[in-house]
Short mmCIF file of C-alpha atoms and ligand atoms in Angstrom, two decimals:
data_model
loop_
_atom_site.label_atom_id
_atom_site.label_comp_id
_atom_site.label_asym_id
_atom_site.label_seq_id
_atom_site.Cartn_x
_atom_site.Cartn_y
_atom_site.Cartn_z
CA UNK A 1 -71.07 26.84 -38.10
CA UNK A 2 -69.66 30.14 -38.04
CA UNK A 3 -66.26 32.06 -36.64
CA UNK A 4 -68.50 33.05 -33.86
CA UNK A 5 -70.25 29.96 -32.66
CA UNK A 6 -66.99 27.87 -32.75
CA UNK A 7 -65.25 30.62 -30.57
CA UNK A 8 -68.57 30.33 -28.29
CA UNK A 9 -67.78 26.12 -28.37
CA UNK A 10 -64.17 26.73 -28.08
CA UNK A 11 -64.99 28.56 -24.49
CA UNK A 12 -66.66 25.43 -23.73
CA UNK A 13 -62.86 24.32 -23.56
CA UNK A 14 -60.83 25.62 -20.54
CA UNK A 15 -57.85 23.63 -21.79
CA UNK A 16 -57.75 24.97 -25.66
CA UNK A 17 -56.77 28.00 -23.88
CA UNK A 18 -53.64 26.41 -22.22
CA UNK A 19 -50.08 27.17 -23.53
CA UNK A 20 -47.66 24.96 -24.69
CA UNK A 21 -44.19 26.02 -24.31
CA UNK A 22 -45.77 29.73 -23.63
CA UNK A 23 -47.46 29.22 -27.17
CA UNK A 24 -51.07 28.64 -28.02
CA UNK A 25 -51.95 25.06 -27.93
CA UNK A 26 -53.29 23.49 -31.20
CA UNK A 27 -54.65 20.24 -30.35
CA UNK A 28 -55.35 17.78 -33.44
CA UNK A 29 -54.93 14.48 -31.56
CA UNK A 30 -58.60 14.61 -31.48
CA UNK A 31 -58.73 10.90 -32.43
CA UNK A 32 -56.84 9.53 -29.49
CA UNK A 33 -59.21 11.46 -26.60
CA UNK A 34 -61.41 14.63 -27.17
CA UNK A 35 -61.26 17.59 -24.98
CA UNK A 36 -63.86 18.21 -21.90
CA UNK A 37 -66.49 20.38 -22.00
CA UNK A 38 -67.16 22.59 -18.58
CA UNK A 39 -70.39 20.71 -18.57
CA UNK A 40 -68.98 17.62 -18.39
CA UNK A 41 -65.58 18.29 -15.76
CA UNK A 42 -68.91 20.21 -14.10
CA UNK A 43 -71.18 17.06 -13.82
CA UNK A 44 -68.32 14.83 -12.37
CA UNK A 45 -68.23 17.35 -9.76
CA UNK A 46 -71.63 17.96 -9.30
CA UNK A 47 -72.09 13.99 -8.88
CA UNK A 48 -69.55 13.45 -6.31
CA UNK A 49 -70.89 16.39 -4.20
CA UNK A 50 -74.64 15.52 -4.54
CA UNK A 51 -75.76 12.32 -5.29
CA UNK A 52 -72.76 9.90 -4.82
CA UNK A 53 -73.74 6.57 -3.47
CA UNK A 54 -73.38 3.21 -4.93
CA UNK A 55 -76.49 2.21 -6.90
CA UNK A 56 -78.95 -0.30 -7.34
CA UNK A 57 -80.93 -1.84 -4.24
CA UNK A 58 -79.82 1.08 -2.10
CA UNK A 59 -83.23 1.73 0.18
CA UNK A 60 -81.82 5.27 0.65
CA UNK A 61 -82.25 8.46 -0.59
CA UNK A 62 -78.94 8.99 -2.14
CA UNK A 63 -78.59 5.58 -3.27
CA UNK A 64 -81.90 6.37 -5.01
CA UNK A 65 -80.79 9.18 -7.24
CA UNK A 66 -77.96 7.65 -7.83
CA UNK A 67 -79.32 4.95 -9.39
CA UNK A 68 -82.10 6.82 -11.34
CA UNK A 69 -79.15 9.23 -13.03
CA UNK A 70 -77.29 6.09 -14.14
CA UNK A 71 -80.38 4.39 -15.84
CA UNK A 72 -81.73 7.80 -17.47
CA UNK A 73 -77.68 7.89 -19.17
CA UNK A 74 -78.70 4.13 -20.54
CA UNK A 75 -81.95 6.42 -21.80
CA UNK A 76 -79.96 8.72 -23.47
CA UNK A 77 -77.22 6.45 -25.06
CA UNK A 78 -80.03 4.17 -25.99
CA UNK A 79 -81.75 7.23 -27.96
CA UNK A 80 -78.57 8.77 -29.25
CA UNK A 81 -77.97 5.34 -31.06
CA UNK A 82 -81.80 4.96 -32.08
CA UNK A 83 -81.78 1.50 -30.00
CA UNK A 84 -84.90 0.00 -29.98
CA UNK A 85 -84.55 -0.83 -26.25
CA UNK A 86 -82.31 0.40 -23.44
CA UNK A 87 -81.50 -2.98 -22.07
CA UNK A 88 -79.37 -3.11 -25.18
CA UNK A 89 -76.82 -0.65 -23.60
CA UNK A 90 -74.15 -2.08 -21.67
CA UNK A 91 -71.60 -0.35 -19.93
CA UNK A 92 -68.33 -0.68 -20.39
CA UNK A 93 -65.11 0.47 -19.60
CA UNK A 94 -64.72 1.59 -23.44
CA UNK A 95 -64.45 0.55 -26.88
CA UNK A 96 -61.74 -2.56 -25.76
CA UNK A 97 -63.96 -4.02 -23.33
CA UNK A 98 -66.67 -4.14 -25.10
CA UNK A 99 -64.80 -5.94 -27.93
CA UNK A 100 -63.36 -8.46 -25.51
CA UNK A 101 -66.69 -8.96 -23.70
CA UNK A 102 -68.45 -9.81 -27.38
CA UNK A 103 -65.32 -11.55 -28.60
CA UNK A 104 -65.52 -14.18 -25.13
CA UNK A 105 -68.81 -14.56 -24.90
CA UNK A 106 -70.31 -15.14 -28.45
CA UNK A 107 -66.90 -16.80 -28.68
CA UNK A 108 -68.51 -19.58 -25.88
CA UNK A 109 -72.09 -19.82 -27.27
CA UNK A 110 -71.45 -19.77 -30.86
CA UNK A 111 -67.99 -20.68 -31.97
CA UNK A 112 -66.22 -24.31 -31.93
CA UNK A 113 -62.84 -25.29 -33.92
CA UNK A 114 -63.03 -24.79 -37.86
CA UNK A 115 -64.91 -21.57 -37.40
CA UNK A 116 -64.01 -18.10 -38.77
CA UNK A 117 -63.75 -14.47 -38.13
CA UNK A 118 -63.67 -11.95 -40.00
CA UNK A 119 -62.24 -8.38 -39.86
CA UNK A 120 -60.56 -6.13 -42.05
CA UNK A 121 -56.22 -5.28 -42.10
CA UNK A 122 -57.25 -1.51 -41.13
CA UNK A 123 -58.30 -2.78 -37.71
CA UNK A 124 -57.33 -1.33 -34.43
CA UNK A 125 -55.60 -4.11 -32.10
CA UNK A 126 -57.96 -4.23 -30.33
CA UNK A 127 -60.49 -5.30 -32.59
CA UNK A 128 -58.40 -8.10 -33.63
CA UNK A 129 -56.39 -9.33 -30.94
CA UNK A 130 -59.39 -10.17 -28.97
CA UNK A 131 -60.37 -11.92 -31.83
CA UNK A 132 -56.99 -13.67 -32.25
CA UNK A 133 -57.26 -14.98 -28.35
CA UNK A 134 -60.15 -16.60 -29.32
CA UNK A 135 -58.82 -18.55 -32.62
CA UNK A 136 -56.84 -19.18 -30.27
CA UNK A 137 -58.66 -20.61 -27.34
CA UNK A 138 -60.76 -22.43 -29.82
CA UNK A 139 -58.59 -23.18 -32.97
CA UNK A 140 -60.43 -21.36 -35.21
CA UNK A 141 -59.33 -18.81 -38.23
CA UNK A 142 -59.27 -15.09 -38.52
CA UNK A 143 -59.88 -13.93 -42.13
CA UNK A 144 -59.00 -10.09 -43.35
CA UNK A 145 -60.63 -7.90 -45.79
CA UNK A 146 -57.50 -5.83 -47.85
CA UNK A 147 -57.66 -2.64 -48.66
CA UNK A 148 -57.29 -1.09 -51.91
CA UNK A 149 -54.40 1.57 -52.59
CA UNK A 150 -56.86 4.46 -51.44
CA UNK A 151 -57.40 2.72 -48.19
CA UNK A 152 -60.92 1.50 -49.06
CA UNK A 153 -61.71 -1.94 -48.00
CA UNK A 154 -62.46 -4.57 -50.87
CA UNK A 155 -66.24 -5.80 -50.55
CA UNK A 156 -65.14 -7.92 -53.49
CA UNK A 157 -62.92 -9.86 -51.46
CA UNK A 158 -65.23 -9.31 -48.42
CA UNK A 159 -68.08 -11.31 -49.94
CA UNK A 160 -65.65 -14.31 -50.94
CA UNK A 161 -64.02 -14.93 -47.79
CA UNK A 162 -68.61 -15.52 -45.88
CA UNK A 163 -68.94 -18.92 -45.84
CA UNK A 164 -70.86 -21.45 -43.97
CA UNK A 165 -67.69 -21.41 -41.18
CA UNK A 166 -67.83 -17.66 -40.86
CA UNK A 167 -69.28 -17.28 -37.51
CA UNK A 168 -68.63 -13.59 -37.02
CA UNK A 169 -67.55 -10.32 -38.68
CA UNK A 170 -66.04 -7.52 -37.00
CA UNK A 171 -65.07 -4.02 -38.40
CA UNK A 172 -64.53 -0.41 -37.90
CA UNK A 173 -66.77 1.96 -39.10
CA UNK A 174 -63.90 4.40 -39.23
CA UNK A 175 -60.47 4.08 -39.91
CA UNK A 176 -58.32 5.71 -36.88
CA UNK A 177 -55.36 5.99 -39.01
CA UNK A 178 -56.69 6.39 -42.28
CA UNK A 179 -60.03 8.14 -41.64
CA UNK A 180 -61.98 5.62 -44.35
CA UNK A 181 -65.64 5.51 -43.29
CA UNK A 182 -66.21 2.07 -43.83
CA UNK A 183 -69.44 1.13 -46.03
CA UNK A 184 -70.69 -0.85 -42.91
CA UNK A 185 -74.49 -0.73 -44.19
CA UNK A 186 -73.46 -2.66 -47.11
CA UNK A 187 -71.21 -4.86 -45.09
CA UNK A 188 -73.68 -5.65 -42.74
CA UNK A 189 -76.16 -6.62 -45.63
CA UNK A 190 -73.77 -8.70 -47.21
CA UNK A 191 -73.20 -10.79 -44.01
CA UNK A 192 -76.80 -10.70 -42.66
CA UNK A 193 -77.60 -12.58 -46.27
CA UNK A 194 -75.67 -15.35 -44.95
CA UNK A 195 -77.15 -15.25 -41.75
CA UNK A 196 -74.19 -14.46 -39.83
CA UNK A 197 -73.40 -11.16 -37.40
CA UNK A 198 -71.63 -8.20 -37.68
CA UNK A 199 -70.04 -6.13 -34.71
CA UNK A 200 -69.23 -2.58 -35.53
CA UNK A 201 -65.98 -0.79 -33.83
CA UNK A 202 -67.65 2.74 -33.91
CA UNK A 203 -65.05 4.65 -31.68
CA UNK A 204 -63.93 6.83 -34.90
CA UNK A 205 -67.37 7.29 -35.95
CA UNK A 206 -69.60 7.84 -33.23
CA UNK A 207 -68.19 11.34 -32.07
CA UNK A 208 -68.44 12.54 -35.61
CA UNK A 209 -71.56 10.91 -38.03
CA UNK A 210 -75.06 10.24 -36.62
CA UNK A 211 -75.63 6.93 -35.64
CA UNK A 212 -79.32 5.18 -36.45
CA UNK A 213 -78.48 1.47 -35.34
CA UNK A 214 -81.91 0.26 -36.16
CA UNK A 215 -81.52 1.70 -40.12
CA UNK A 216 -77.81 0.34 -39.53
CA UNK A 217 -79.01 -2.87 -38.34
CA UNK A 218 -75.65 -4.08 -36.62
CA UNK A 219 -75.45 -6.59 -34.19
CA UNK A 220 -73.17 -5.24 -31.80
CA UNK A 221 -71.57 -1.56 -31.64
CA UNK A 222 -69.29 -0.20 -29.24
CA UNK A 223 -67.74 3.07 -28.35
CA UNK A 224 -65.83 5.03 -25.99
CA UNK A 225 -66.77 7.79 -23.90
CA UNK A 226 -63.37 9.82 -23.99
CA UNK A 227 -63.72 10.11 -27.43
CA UNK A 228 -66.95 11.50 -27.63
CA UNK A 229 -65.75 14.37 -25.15
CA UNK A 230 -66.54 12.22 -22.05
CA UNK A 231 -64.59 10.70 -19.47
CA UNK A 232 -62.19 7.90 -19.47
CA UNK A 233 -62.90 4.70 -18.22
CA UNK A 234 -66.27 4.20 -19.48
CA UNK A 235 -67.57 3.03 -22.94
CA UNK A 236 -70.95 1.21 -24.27
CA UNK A 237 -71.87 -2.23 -25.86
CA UNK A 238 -75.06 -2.26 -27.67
CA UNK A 239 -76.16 -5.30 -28.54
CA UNK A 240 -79.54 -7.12 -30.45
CA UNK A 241 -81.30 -8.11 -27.34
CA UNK A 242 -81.51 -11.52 -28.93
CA UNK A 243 -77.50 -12.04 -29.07
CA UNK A 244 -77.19 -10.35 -25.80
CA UNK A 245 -80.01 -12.65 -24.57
CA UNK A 246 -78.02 -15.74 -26.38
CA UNK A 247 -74.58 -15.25 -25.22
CA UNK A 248 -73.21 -15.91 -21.35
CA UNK A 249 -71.86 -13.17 -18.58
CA UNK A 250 -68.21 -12.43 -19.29
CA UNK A 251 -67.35 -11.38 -15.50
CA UNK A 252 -68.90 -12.96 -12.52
CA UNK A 253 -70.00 -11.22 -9.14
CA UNK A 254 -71.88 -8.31 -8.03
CA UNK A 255 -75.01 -7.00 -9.75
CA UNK A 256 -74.87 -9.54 -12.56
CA UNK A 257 -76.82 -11.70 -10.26
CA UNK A 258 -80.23 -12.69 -9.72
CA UNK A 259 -79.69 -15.28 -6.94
CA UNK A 260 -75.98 -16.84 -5.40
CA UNK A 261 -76.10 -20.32 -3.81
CA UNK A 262 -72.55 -22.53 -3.68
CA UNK A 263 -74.31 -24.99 -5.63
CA UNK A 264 -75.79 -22.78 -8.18
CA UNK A 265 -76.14 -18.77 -9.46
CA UNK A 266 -78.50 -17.42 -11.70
CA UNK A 267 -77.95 -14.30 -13.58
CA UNK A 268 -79.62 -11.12 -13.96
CA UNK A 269 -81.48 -9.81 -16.96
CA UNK A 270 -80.52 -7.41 -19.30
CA UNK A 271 -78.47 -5.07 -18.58
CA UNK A 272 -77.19 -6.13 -15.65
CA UNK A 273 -76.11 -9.96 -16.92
CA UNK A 274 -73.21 -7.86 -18.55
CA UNK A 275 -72.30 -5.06 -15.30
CA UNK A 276 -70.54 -7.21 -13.22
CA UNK A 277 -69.26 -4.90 -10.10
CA UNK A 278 -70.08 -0.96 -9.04
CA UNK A 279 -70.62 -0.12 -12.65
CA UNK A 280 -69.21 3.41 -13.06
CA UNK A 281 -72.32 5.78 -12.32
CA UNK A 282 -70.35 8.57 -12.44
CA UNK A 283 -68.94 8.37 -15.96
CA UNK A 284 -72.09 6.83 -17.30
CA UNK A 285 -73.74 10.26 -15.95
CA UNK A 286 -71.32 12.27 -17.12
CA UNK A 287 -71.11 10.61 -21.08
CA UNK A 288 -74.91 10.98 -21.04
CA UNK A 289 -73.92 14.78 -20.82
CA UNK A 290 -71.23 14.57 -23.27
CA UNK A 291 -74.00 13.19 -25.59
CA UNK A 292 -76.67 15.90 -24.85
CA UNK A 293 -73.73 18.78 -25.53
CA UNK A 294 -72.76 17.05 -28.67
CA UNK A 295 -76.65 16.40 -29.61
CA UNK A 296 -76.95 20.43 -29.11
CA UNK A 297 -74.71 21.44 -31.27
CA UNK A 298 -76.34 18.94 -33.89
CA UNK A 299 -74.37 16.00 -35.47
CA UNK A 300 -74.86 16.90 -38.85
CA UNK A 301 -73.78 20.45 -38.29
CA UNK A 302 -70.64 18.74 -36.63
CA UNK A 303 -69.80 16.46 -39.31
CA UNK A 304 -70.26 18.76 -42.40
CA UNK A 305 -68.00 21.50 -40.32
CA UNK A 306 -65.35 18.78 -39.90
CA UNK A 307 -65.53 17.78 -43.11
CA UNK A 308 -65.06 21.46 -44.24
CA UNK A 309 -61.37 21.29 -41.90
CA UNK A 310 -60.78 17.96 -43.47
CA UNK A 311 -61.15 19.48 -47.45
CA UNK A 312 -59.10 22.16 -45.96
CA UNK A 313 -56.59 20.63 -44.47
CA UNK A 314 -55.92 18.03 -47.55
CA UNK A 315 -55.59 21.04 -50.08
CA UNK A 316 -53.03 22.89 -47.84
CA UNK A 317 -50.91 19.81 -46.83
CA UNK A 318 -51.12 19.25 -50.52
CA UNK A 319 -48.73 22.52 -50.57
CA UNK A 320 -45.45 20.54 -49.03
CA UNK A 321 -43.08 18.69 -51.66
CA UNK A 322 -42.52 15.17 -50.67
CA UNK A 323 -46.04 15.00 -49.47
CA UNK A 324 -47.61 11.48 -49.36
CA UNK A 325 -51.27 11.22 -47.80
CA UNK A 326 -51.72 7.45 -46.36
CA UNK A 327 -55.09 7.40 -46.89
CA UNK A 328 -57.44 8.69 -49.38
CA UNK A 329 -60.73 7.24 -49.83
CA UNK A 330 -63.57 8.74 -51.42
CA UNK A 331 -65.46 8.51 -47.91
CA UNK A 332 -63.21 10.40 -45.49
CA UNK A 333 -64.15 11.71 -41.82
CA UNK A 334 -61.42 13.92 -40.20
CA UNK A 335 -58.41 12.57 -40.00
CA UNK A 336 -55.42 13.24 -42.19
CA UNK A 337 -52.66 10.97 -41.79
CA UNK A 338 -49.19 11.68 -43.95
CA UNK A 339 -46.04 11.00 -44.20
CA UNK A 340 -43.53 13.95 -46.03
CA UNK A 341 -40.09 12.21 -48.52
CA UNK A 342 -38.08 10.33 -46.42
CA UNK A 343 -38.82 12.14 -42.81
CA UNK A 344 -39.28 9.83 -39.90
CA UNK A 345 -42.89 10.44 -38.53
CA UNK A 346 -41.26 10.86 -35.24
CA UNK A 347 -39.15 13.30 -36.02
CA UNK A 348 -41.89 15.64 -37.27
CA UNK A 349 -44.08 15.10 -34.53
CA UNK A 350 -41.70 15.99 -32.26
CA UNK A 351 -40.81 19.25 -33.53
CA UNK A 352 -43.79 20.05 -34.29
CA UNK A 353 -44.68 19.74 -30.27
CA UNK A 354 -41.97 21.88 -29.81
CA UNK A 355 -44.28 24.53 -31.70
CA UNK A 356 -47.37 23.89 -29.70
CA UNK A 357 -49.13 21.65 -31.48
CA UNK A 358 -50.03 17.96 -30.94
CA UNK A 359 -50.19 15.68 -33.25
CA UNK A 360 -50.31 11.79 -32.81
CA UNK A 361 -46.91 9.60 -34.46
CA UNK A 362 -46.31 6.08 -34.90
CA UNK A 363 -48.52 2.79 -35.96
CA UNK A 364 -51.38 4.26 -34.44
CA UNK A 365 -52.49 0.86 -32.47
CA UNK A 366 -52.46 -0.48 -36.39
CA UNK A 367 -49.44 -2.61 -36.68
CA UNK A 368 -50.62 -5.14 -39.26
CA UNK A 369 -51.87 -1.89 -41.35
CA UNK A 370 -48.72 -0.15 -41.15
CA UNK A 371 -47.02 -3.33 -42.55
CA UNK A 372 -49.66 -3.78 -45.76
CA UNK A 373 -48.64 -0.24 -46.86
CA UNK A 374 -44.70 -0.94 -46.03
CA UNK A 375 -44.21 2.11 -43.83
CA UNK A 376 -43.66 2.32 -40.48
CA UNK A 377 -46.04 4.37 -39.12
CA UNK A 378 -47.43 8.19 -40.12
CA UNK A 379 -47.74 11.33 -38.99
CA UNK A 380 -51.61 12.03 -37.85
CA UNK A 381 -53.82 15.28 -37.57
CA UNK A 382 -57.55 14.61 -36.52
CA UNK A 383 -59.97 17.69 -35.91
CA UNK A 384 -62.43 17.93 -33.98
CA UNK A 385 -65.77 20.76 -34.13
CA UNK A 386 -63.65 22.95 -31.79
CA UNK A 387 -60.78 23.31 -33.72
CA UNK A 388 -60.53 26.07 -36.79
CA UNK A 389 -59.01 26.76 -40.19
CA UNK A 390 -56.94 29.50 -38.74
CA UNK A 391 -55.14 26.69 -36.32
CA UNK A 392 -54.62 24.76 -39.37
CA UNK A 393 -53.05 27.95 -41.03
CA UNK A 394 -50.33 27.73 -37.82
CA UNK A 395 -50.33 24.00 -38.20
CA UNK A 396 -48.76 24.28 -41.97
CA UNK A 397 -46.87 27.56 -40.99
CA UNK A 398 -45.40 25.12 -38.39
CA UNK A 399 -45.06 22.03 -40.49
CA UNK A 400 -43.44 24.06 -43.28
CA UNK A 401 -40.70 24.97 -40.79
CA UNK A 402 -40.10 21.67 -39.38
CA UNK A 403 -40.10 20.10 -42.83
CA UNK A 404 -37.14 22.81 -43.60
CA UNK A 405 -34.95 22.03 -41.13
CA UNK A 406 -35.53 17.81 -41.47
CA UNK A 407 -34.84 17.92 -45.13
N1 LIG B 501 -60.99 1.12 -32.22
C1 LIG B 501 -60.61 2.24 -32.83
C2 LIG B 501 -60.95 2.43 -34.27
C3 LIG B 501 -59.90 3.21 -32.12
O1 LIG B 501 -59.51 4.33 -32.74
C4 LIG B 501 -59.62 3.00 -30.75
C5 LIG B 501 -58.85 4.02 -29.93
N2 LIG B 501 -57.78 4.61 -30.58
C6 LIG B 501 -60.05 1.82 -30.17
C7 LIG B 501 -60.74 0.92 -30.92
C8 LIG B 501 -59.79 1.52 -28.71
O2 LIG B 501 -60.47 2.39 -27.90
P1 LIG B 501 -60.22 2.39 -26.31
O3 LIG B 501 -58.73 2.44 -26.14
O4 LIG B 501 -60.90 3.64 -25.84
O5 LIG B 501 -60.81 1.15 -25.76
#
């Protein structure tokens, strides 16, 4: 991608152009929540002053193209993930949700005390204290993967701890703090030999490497929307229709019915088993347009420009005495998280705000991580397509300064 098409996609950006403490804003907390597009702030609009009305039995008009916008975004998640069928998209409110939602309700079909789970120590809470509740709930153990000392999970150790009690395995396909891409094909293999399922956490890896679930072959995979330059507040589950078929509702009421006596409710098919309540049609509508901006630039082009910010920004970090990168697996998407001599992350972080540019400091959601590598938390940069070698040129201007005046 060229100087000129990234200042085309930066345009795309209103707030890129913002100031920070009247300087330029350099934004490389891409990890945490993406940026808008225009198209996307535009759609939200668009849908609340043209076709807002709660969906799904509505006899009217507006009710009517309501509804058909919010089933063609299940279209277009289902065909951004390659899902065989679009009754395997669930909405959810993100990446959480759809953790807990698998985590409860294969939890009550499948799982009984003695059983296991596994995930790995470079987890996210939230894909493992959903898990933990339900050890909990049902005595049963949660088993970890470690890491090795570049941050690169041990299969080794992964294919000891499936055994006949393993009911489930649960990791991300990117690391948010280290930026590992997880080998979750091989993963997947190794636990599908044993019969047993395999939930991916792809909220670091669906905004930035193309995603064929079918060639994949997970079992569950869940995302966000904010971090795939779409609103807050709504994310996906995509599940096998047979596990989705297998497992129970998670919340009762609205739309997740088929009929409601007091003696007895049946539930609704797929999807709607899982959409309990006014699912939110105006999100859903407006990630399906994330997805189509993101699918025009082209994934690939997107993730072999990142990883061109990521070499980049490695070799001139690299330049700072004292540098330590947490993090440095062979298989890296872009995020760079460091820590420079004895410097509290915090400190850095801070300053460097003072400079205009954000950068994300602390455990990262990542506490059990932070305490397998003995520090207590980094300093992260994640980029994103819109963001450019020159801002990483002010980035380690910046960092150079701040690093001054800490030492
Ligand atoms: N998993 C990973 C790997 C993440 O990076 C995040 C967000 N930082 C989450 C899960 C949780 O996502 P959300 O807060 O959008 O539910």
């Amino acid at each position: 991608m060229d100087k000129e098409f990234i200042q085309n996609i930066r345009n795309d950006f209103p707030i890129l152009s913002e100031k920070v403490y009247k300087k330029d804003l350099i934004y490389f907390d891409n990890a945490a929540t993406t940026q808008k597009p225009r198209c996307v702030v535009e759609k939200i609009e668009q849908s609340y002053y043209h076709n807002n009305a709660n969906i799904h039995r509505g006899v009217h008009y507006l009710s009517q193209l309501a509804t058909e916008e919010h089933e063609a975004a299940r279209s277009t998640v289902a065909e951004f993930l390659h899902a065989e069928k679009r009754e395997e998209i669930i909405f959810t409110r993100g990446t959480t949700e759809a953790i807990n939602l698998v985590a409860y309700s294969f939890g009550e079909a499948f799982c009984k005390e003695g059983d296991e789970v596994i995930v790995s120590v470079l987890e996210h809470h939230s894909n493992i204290v959903p898990w933990q509740m339900l050890c909990e709930r049902k005595g049963m153990k949660l088993k970890v993967i470690p890491i090795n000392e570049k941050g690169e999970l041990r299969l080794d150790v992964f294919e000891s701890l499936l055994n006949e009690k393993t009911k489930i395995v649960s990791v991300a396909h990117v690391s948010n703090v280290l930026g590992t891409i997880n080998p979750v094909n091989e993963i997947i293999r190794l636990a599908h030999s044993k019969n047993i399922p395999v939930l991916i956490d792809g909220a670091q890896s669906v905004p930035h490497i193309p995603i064929n679930i079918k060639d994949m072959d997970a079992d569950f995979y869940v995302f966000s929307g904010h971090k795939i330059y779409a609103p807050t507040g709504i994310g996906v589950l995509y599940g096998k229709e047979k596990w989705l078929n297998a497992i129970p509702p998670y919340q009762g009421g609205g739309e997740m019915i088929q009929t409601v006596t007091f003696e007895k409710t049946t539930y609704n098919t797929l999807p709607f088993k899982f959409e309990a309540g006014t699912p939110d049609y105006i999100g859903s509508t407006a990630l399906a347009e994330a997805l189509h901006y993101v699918q025009n630039i082209g994934l690939d082009n997107i993730a072999a420009y990142e990883h061109e910010l990521l070499e980049y920004g490695t070799e001139r970090l690299m330049e700072i005495e004292g540098m330590r990168i947490i993090g440095t697996a062979k298989e890296k998407s872009s995020v760079i998280s460091f820590l420079v001599g004895n410097i509290h992350p915090y400190d850095i972080g801070m300053l460097l705000d003072k400079l205009g540019i954000a950068v994300r400091t602390g455990h990262h959601c990542a506490q059990p991580l932070m305490d397998s590598l003995q520090i207590p938390g980094t300093v992260r940069a994640s980029f994103a397509f819109y963001n450019t070698k020159e801002e990483i040129d002010k980035f380690m201007e910046a960092l150079k300064r701040v690093v001054m005046m800490l030492s």
